[in-house]
Amino acid sequence: MSSPVTAVEFIVVFLFTLIAAWTVYHVPIAISGLLSYRRGKTNLGRDCEKDSYEPSVSVVIPVKNGAKVLDRLMDSILAVDYPKEKMEVIFVEDGSTDGSYDICKNYEAKFPGLVKVIHRDRSRGKPEALAYATERASGEILAIFDVDSVINPNAFRLALRYFEDLKVAAVQGRTFSINFRGKLLTWLVYLEEFWFSILMMGRRKLGLFTPLTGNCMFIRKSYLEEVGGWDRDSLTEDVELSVRLVKHGYAVIYEKDIQCLQEAPTKLKHLALQRNRWYRGYLETLVKNLGLLKRFNHKMFDAVVLLSSPIIALLGQIFYPLVIIAATFICPSLLLQVILQLSLIPLVVSILMFTIMVLLLVKPREFRLLALAPLIYAYWTFLSVIVLKSCVDVVLGAPKVWVTTPKEGGIWSLSRSFS
């Protein structure tokens, strides 16, 4: 029978191997993303006006208590560089209590033929709203936006070019915070979004899995229907759909030049509720698709890696205090002392990559952001606590609750925001 000391060493070695492998796996993805970002805009930035490919587009926007942000969103839709006769805007008013329905109906009256309003007395979550709208949409392409979005005028032109390739099922644009200068929390969320964009670009460059992220995404309606439509029971209907599209052999493309602003949560409790839904959705999608590993290919393997990221984040936060306690108090063996020293490498690498990103890419360059480098670890620790809650919810089968993050609204300079 194994001794307690041997068991502790085994656990520490296992966790260290897992975290080190995770770090090594993501280094080339991060480097590829950083290099791609540094090269500037893609060739999609060339003269958009020469495009002859103009499919019909249904812009689908689930609305739940969005009164403060609807005018800002509508202004950006009207400013989009795309023929309005090729567009329809579908507001799925989903049981709001703040007057959103009246605002949407005013748009419908003011812009007949362009705006449609679908009203539901009781909200059943975003996937239900998307499915409800998709059944009534007439466009070849669905453009999905959240109610707090501010859309780059070039977004449609840049995204729709990809659909000339019949292998392309969906295009995901880059989303980032419109209110990132407001608070320390929104700064940290913005930097997290920036880092996610780097990894998405790296995944694209290396031909890996590209997840849809729920906002600023363009989907070919016929392919969506072919793979079974929206999963109405999913908490992350976006990434769940991405997996099914790739399983059917279709391409999902990420393009950073397709941009959309959105509001970051300004309070920890709102961030916690939002991320609990995200992480639980990732974990449930992971469990649903573990069979992907049986028929190995690089995209499906990377999908499993991405979906398991909340678990790795949680194990990483458990590992560091565990190895310190084990090496100092439980069994101060040479093996654990070596692992304790080596365990700093993944942490240093991740913070170093974060610092390089801030120095090279974040504009305008503000060196005070480097002070956030130590804080990013505290931020990761907070998110890991949320992951733990998500894991418990999955294991216990807790009821699924779709909580809408409150929107604050406000006027923002688009010329300074898009970059």
Coordinates of C-alpha atoms in Angstrom, one line a residue:
M1 CA 0.0 0.0 0.0
S2 CA 1.3 3.5 -0.9
S3 CA 2.4 5.7 2.0
P4 CA 0.7 9.0 2.6
V5 CA 4.0 10.8 1.6
T6 CA 4.1 8.9 -1.8
A7 CA 0.4 9.8 -2.4
V8 CA 1.1 13.5 -1.8
E9 CA 4.1 13.4 -4.1
F10 CA 2.1 11.7 -6.8
I11 CA -0.7 14.3 -6.7
V12 CA 1.9 17.2 -6.8
V13 CA 3.8 15.6 -9.7
F14 CA 0.5 15.0 -11.6
L15 CA -0.7 18.5 -11.2
F16 CA 2.7 20.0 -12.1
T17 CA 2.9 17.9 -15.3
L18 CA -0.7 18.9 -16.3
I19 CA 0.0 22.6 -15.7
A20 CA 3.4 22.5 -17.4
A21 CA 1.9 20.7 -20.4
W22 CA -0.9 23.3 -20.6
T23 CA 1.6 26.1 -20.5
V24 CA 3.9 24.5 -23.2
Y25 CA 0.9 23.9 -25.4
H26 CA -0.2 27.5 -25.3
V27 CA 3.2 29.1 -25.9
P28 CA 3.2 28.7 -29.7
I29 CA -0.4 29.8 -29.8
A30 CA 0.4 32.9 -27.9
I31 CA 3.5 33.7 -29.9
S32 CA 1.7 33.1 -33.2
G33 CA -1.1 35.4 -32.0
L34 CA 1.3 38.2 -30.9
L35 CA 3.2 38.0 -34.2
S36 CA -0.1 38.1 -36.2
Y37 CA -1.4 41.1 -34.2
R38 CA 1.9 43.0 -34.7
R39 CA 1.6 42.6 -38.5
G40 CA -1.4 45.0 -38.4
K41 CA -4.6 44.8 -40.3
T42 CA -5.4 41.9 -42.6
N43 CA -5.9 42.3 -46.3
L44 CA -9.6 42.5 -45.5
G45 CA -9.0 46.1 -44.7
R46 CA -8.6 47.0 -48.4
D47 CA -11.3 49.0 -50.2
C48 CA -14.6 47.5 -49.0
E49 CA -16.7 49.5 -51.4
K50 CA -15.6 47.2 -54.3
D51 CA -17.4 44.2 -52.9
S52 CA -20.1 42.7 -55.2
Y53 CA -21.0 39.9 -52.8
E54 CA -23.9 41.2 -50.7
P55 CA -26.0 38.4 -49.2
S56 CA -29.1 39.2 -47.2
V57 CA -28.5 39.6 -43.5
S58 CA -30.8 39.2 -40.5
V59 CA -29.4 41.1 -37.5
V60 CA -30.7 39.3 -34.4
I61 CA -30.6 41.1 -31.1
P62 CA -32.0 39.5 -27.9
V63 CA -33.3 42.4 -25.7
K64 CA -33.7 42.0 -21.9
N65 CA -33.8 45.2 -20.0
G66 CA -31.7 47.2 -22.5
A67 CA -33.5 50.6 -22.3
K68 CA -30.2 52.4 -21.4
V69 CA -28.3 51.1 -24.4
L70 CA -30.8 50.5 -27.2
D71 CA -30.4 54.0 -28.7
R72 CA -26.6 53.6 -28.8
L73 CA -27.0 50.2 -30.5
M74 CA -29.5 51.4 -33.0
D75 CA -27.3 54.4 -34.0
S76 CA -24.4 52.0 -34.7
I77 CA -26.7 49.7 -36.8
L78 CA -27.8 52.6 -38.9
A79 CA -24.2 53.7 -39.4
V80 CA -23.2 50.2 -40.7
D81 CA -21.8 50.3 -44.2
Y82 CA -24.2 47.8 -45.9
P83 CA -27.3 48.3 -48.1
K84 CA -30.3 48.6 -45.8
E85 CA -32.5 46.9 -48.3
K86 CA -30.3 43.8 -47.8
M87 CA -30.9 43.9 -44.0
E88 CA -33.5 43.2 -41.5
V89 CA -33.1 44.0 -37.8
I90 CA -34.9 41.6 -35.4
F91 CA -35.3 42.7 -31.8
V92 CA -36.3 39.7 -29.7
E93 CA -37.9 41.6 -26.7
D94 CA -37.6 39.0 -24.0
G95 CA -39.8 40.0 -21.0
S96 CA -38.2 43.3 -20.2
T97 CA -39.4 45.4 -17.3
D98 CA -37.7 48.7 -18.1
G99 CA -39.6 49.9 -21.1
S100 CA -37.4 48.2 -23.7
Y101 CA -40.4 46.9 -25.6
D102 CA -41.8 50.4 -26.2
I103 CA -38.4 51.6 -27.4
C104 CA -38.2 48.6 -29.9
K105 CA -41.7 49.3 -31.1
N106 CA -40.8 52.9 -31.8
Y107 CA -37.9 51.7 -33.9
E108 CA -40.3 49.4 -35.8
A109 CA -42.6 52.3 -36.5
K110 CA -39.8 54.7 -37.5
F111 CA -38.0 52.2 -39.7
P112 CA -40.7 50.1 -41.4
G113 CA -39.3 47.3 -43.5
L114 CA -36.0 47.4 -41.6
V115 CA -36.9 46.7 -38.0
K116 CA -39.0 43.8 -36.7
V117 CA -40.0 43.3 -33.1
I118 CA -40.7 39.9 -31.6
H119 CA -42.2 40.0 -28.1
R120 CA -42.1 37.3 -25.5
D121 CA -43.8 37.8 -22.1
R122 CA -41.4 35.4 -20.2
S123 CA -37.7 35.1 -20.7
R124 CA -36.3 31.6 -21.1
G125 CA -32.7 32.7 -21.8
K126 CA -30.7 33.8 -24.8
P127 CA -30.6 30.4 -26.7
E128 CA -34.4 30.3 -26.7
A129 CA -34.6 33.9 -27.9
L130 CA -32.1 33.1 -30.7
A131 CA -34.0 30.0 -31.8
Y132 CA -37.2 31.9 -31.8
A133 CA -35.8 34.7 -34.0
T134 CA -34.0 32.3 -36.3
E135 CA -37.3 30.6 -37.2
R136 CA -38.6 34.0 -38.3
A137 CA -35.4 35.4 -40.0
S138 CA -35.3 35.7 -43.8
G139 CA -31.6 36.5 -44.2
E140 CA -28.9 34.1 -45.6
I141 CA -26.6 35.2 -42.9
L142 CA -27.5 35.8 -39.2
A143 CA -25.6 38.6 -37.5
I144 CA -25.9 38.1 -33.7
F145 CA -25.2 41.1 -31.4
D146 CA -25.9 41.7 -27.7
V147 CA -28.1 44.7 -26.8
D148 CA -25.1 46.7 -25.3
S149 CA -23.1 46.4 -28.6
V150 CA -21.6 49.3 -30.6
I151 CA -20.8 48.0 -34.1
N152 CA -17.9 49.1 -36.2
P153 CA -19.3 50.5 -39.4
N154 CA -17.0 48.2 -41.5
A155 CA -17.9 45.1 -39.6
F156 CA -20.5 43.7 -42.1
R157 CA -18.4 44.3 -45.2
L158 CA -15.4 42.6 -43.5
A159 CA -17.3 39.6 -42.2
L160 CA -19.5 38.8 -45.2
R161 CA -16.5 38.4 -47.6
Y162 CA -15.6 35.2 -45.9
F163 CA -19.0 33.6 -46.8
E164 CA -18.1 33.6 -50.5
D165 CA -16.2 30.4 -49.4
L166 CA -18.9 27.7 -49.0
K167 CA -16.8 25.9 -46.4
V168 CA -17.3 28.9 -44.0
A169 CA -20.2 28.4 -41.6
A170 CA -19.5 31.3 -39.2
V171 CA -17.2 34.3 -38.6
Q172 CA -16.4 35.6 -35.2
G173 CA -15.4 39.2 -34.7
R174 CA -13.4 40.8 -31.9
T175 CA -15.3 42.2 -29.0
F176 CA -13.8 44.4 -26.3
S177 CA -15.0 46.7 -23.5
I178 CA -16.4 50.1 -24.2
N179 CA -16.1 51.1 -20.6
F180 CA -12.6 49.8 -19.7
R181 CA -11.4 53.1 -18.5
G182 CA -14.0 53.3 -15.8
K183 CA -12.7 51.1 -13.0
L184 CA -9.9 48.8 -12.0
L185 CA -12.2 45.8 -12.6
T186 CA -13.1 46.9 -16.2
W187 CA -9.4 47.4 -16.9
L188 CA -8.7 43.8 -15.9
V189 CA -11.6 42.6 -18.0
Y190 CA -10.3 44.6 -21.0
L191 CA -6.8 43.1 -20.7
E192 CA -8.3 39.6 -20.4
E193 CA -10.3 40.3 -23.6
F194 CA -7.2 41.5 -25.3
W195 CA -5.3 38.3 -24.3
F196 CA -8.2 36.2 -25.5
S197 CA -8.0 37.9 -28.8
I198 CA -4.3 37.1 -29.1
L199 CA -5.0 33.4 -28.4
M200 CA -7.8 33.4 -30.9
M201 CA -5.5 34.8 -33.6
G202 CA -2.9 32.3 -32.7
R203 CA -5.5 29.5 -33.0
R204 CA -6.5 30.8 -36.4
K205 CA -2.9 31.0 -37.6
L206 CA -2.2 27.4 -36.5
G207 CA -5.4 26.0 -37.9
L208 CA -6.9 25.2 -34.5
F209 CA -10.4 25.3 -33.0
T210 CA -12.2 28.7 -33.2
P211 CA -15.1 29.2 -30.7
L212 CA -18.0 31.6 -31.3
T213 CA -18.3 34.0 -28.3
G214 CA -22.0 35.1 -28.4
N215 CA -21.6 38.6 -29.7
C216 CA -20.4 40.0 -33.0
M217 CA -20.8 36.6 -34.7
F218 CA -22.0 36.0 -38.3
I219 CA -23.6 32.6 -39.1
R220 CA -24.8 31.0 -42.3
K221 CA -28.4 30.2 -41.5
S222 CA -28.7 27.1 -43.7
Y223 CA -25.7 25.5 -42.0
L224 CA -27.0 26.4 -38.6
E225 CA -30.3 24.6 -39.5
E226 CA -28.4 21.7 -41.0
V227 CA -26.5 20.9 -37.7
G228 CA -29.6 21.1 -35.6
G229 CA -30.0 24.8 -34.7
W230 CA -29.4 26.3 -31.3
D231 CA -29.1 24.2 -28.3
R232 CA -31.9 25.8 -26.2
D233 CA -30.7 24.1 -23.0
S234 CA -27.1 25.3 -23.2
L235 CA -25.7 28.1 -21.1
T236 CA -23.0 28.7 -23.8
E237 CA -24.9 28.2 -27.0
D238 CA -22.2 29.9 -28.9
V239 CA -19.2 27.6 -28.2
E240 CA -21.6 24.5 -28.2
L241 CA -22.6 25.5 -31.8
S242 CA -19.0 26.0 -32.8
V243 CA -18.2 22.4 -31.8
R244 CA -21.1 21.0 -33.9
L245 CA -20.2 23.1 -36.9
V246 CA -16.6 21.9 -36.9
K247 CA -17.7 18.3 -36.3
H248 CA -19.7 18.6 -39.6
G249 CA -16.5 19.8 -41.4
Y250 CA -17.4 23.5 -41.6
A251 CA -15.0 26.4 -40.9
V252 CA -15.4 29.0 -38.2
I253 CA -13.2 32.0 -38.7
Y254 CA -11.9 34.6 -36.2
E255 CA -11.1 38.1 -37.6
K256 CA -9.8 40.8 -35.3
D257 CA -10.6 43.6 -37.7
I258 CA -14.3 42.9 -37.4
Q259 CA -14.9 44.8 -34.2
C260 CA -17.7 45.4 -31.7
L261 CA -17.7 47.2 -28.4
Q262 CA -19.6 45.9 -25.4
E263 CA -19.9 46.8 -21.7
A264 CA -17.8 45.0 -19.2
P265 CA -19.4 44.2 -15.8
T266 CA -18.5 47.0 -13.3
K267 CA -19.2 45.0 -10.1
L268 CA -17.7 41.8 -8.9
K269 CA -21.1 40.2 -8.2
H270 CA -22.2 40.8 -11.8
L271 CA -18.9 39.5 -13.1
A272 CA -19.2 36.4 -10.9
L273 CA -22.7 35.6 -12.2
Q274 CA -21.7 36.1 -15.8
R275 CA -18.6 33.9 -15.5
N276 CA -20.4 31.2 -13.5
R277 CA -22.7 30.8 -16.5
W278 CA -19.8 30.8 -19.0
Y279 CA -17.7 28.3 -17.1
R280 CA -20.6 26.0 -16.3
G281 CA -21.6 26.1 -20.0
Y282 CA -18.0 25.2 -21.0
L283 CA -17.9 22.3 -18.6
E284 CA -21.2 20.9 -19.7
T285 CA -20.2 21.3 -23.4
L286 CA -16.9 19.5 -22.5
V287 CA -18.7 16.6 -20.9
K288 CA -21.1 16.4 -23.8
N289 CA -18.2 16.2 -26.3
L290 CA -15.5 14.1 -24.6
G291 CA -16.1 11.5 -27.3
L292 CA -14.3 13.8 -29.7
L293 CA -11.0 12.4 -28.4
K294 CA -11.9 9.0 -29.8
R295 CA -11.4 10.2 -33.4
F296 CA -8.4 12.4 -33.0
N297 CA -7.7 15.5 -35.1
H298 CA -6.0 18.7 -34.1
K299 CA -9.1 20.9 -34.2
M300 CA -11.2 18.6 -32.0
F301 CA -8.3 18.0 -29.6
D302 CA -7.9 21.8 -29.3
A303 CA -11.7 22.1 -28.7
V304 CA -11.4 19.8 -25.8
V305 CA -8.3 21.8 -24.5
L306 CA -10.2 25.0 -24.8
L307 CA -13.3 23.7 -23.1
S308 CA -11.3 22.3 -20.2
S309 CA -9.6 25.6 -19.6
P310 CA -11.8 26.4 -16.5
I311 CA -10.7 23.2 -14.9
I312 CA -7.0 23.9 -15.6
A313 CA -7.3 27.4 -14.2
L314 CA -8.8 26.0 -11.0
L315 CA -6.1 23.3 -10.6
G316 CA -3.5 25.9 -11.2
Q317 CA -4.7 27.9 -8.2
I318 CA -4.9 24.8 -6.1
F319 CA -1.4 23.7 -7.1
Y320 CA 0.7 26.6 -5.8
P321 CA -0.4 26.6 -2.2
L322 CA -0.5 22.8 -2.2
V323 CA 3.1 22.4 -3.4
I324 CA 4.3 25.0 -0.9
I325 CA 2.5 23.3 2.0
A326 CA 3.6 19.8 0.9
A327 CA 7.3 20.8 0.4
T328 CA 7.5 22.8 3.6
F329 CA 5.4 20.9 6.1
I330 CA 4.2 17.5 4.9
C331 CA 7.1 15.8 3.2
P332 CA 10.1 18.1 2.5
S333 CA 11.6 15.7 0.0
L334 CA 14.1 16.6 -2.8
L335 CA 11.5 15.9 -5.4
L336 CA 9.0 18.3 -4.0
Q337 CA 11.7 21.0 -3.5
V338 CA 12.6 20.7 -7.2
I339 CA 9.0 20.9 -8.2
L340 CA 8.5 23.9 -6.0
Q341 CA 11.3 25.7 -7.9
L342 CA 10.1 24.6 -11.3
S343 CA 6.5 25.5 -10.5
L344 CA 7.4 29.2 -10.8
I345 CA 8.2 28.8 -14.5
P346 CA 4.5 28.5 -15.8
L347 CA 3.5 31.4 -13.6
V348 CA 6.5 33.6 -14.7
V349 CA 5.9 32.7 -18.4
S350 CA 2.2 33.6 -18.3
I351 CA 2.8 37.0 -16.5
L352 CA 5.7 37.7 -18.9
M353 CA 3.5 37.1 -21.9
F354 CA 0.9 39.3 -20.4
T355 CA 3.5 42.1 -19.8
I356 CA 4.7 41.8 -23.4
M357 CA 1.2 42.1 -24.7
V358 CA 0.6 45.3 -22.6
L359 CA 3.9 46.9 -23.8
L360 CA 3.6 46.1 -27.5
L361 CA -0.1 46.0 -28.3
V362 CA -2.4 48.0 -25.9
K363 CA -3.0 51.5 -27.2
P364 CA -2.7 54.2 -26.2
R365 CA 0.4 52.9 -24.4
E366 CA 0.1 53.5 -20.7
F367 CA 3.0 52.1 -18.7
R368 CA 0.9 52.4 -15.6
L369 CA -0.8 49.3 -16.9
L370 CA 2.3 47.3 -16.0
A371 CA 1.2 47.8 -12.4
L372 CA -1.7 45.5 -13.3
A373 CA 0.6 42.6 -14.0
P374 CA 0.7 41.5 -10.3
L375 CA -3.0 42.1 -10.0
I376 CA -3.8 39.9 -12.9
Y377 CA -2.9 36.9 -10.7
A378 CA -5.4 38.0 -8.1
Y379 CA -8.0 38.4 -10.8
W380 CA -7.2 34.8 -12.0
T381 CA -7.6 33.6 -8.4
F382 CA -11.0 35.3 -8.2
L383 CA -12.1 33.6 -11.4
S384 CA -10.9 30.3 -10.2
V385 CA -13.3 30.6 -7.2
I386 CA -16.1 31.1 -9.7
V387 CA -14.9 28.0 -11.6
L388 CA -15.1 26.0 -8.4
K389 CA -18.7 27.1 -8.0
S390 CA -19.4 26.1 -11.6
C391 CA -18.0 22.7 -11.0
V392 CA -20.2 22.2 -8.0
D393 CA -23.2 23.3 -10.0
V394 CA -22.5 20.7 -12.7
V395 CA -21.9 17.9 -10.2
L396 CA -25.0 18.7 -8.2
G397 CA -27.1 19.4 -11.2
A398 CA -28.1 22.8 -9.9
P399 CA -31.0 24.6 -11.8
K400 CA -29.8 26.6 -14.7
V401 CA -30.5 30.3 -14.4
W402 CA -29.8 32.8 -17.2
V403 CA -28.9 36.1 -15.5
T404 CA -28.6 39.2 -17.6
T405 CA -25.7 41.5 -16.7
P406 CA -27.1 45.0 -16.0
K407 CA -26.2 47.6 -18.6
E408 CA -25.2 51.2 -17.7
G409 CA -25.3 53.0 -21.1
G410 CA -23.4 56.2 -21.8
I411 CA -22.0 58.0 -24.8
W412 CA -18.6 57.0 -26.1
S413 CA -16.3 58.2 -28.8
L414 CA -16.3 55.6 -31.5
S415 CA -13.4 57.1 -33.4
R416 CA -11.2 56.7 -30.3
S417 CA -12.6 53.3 -29.3
F418 CA -12.1 51.2 -32.4
S419 CA -8.5 50.3 -33.2

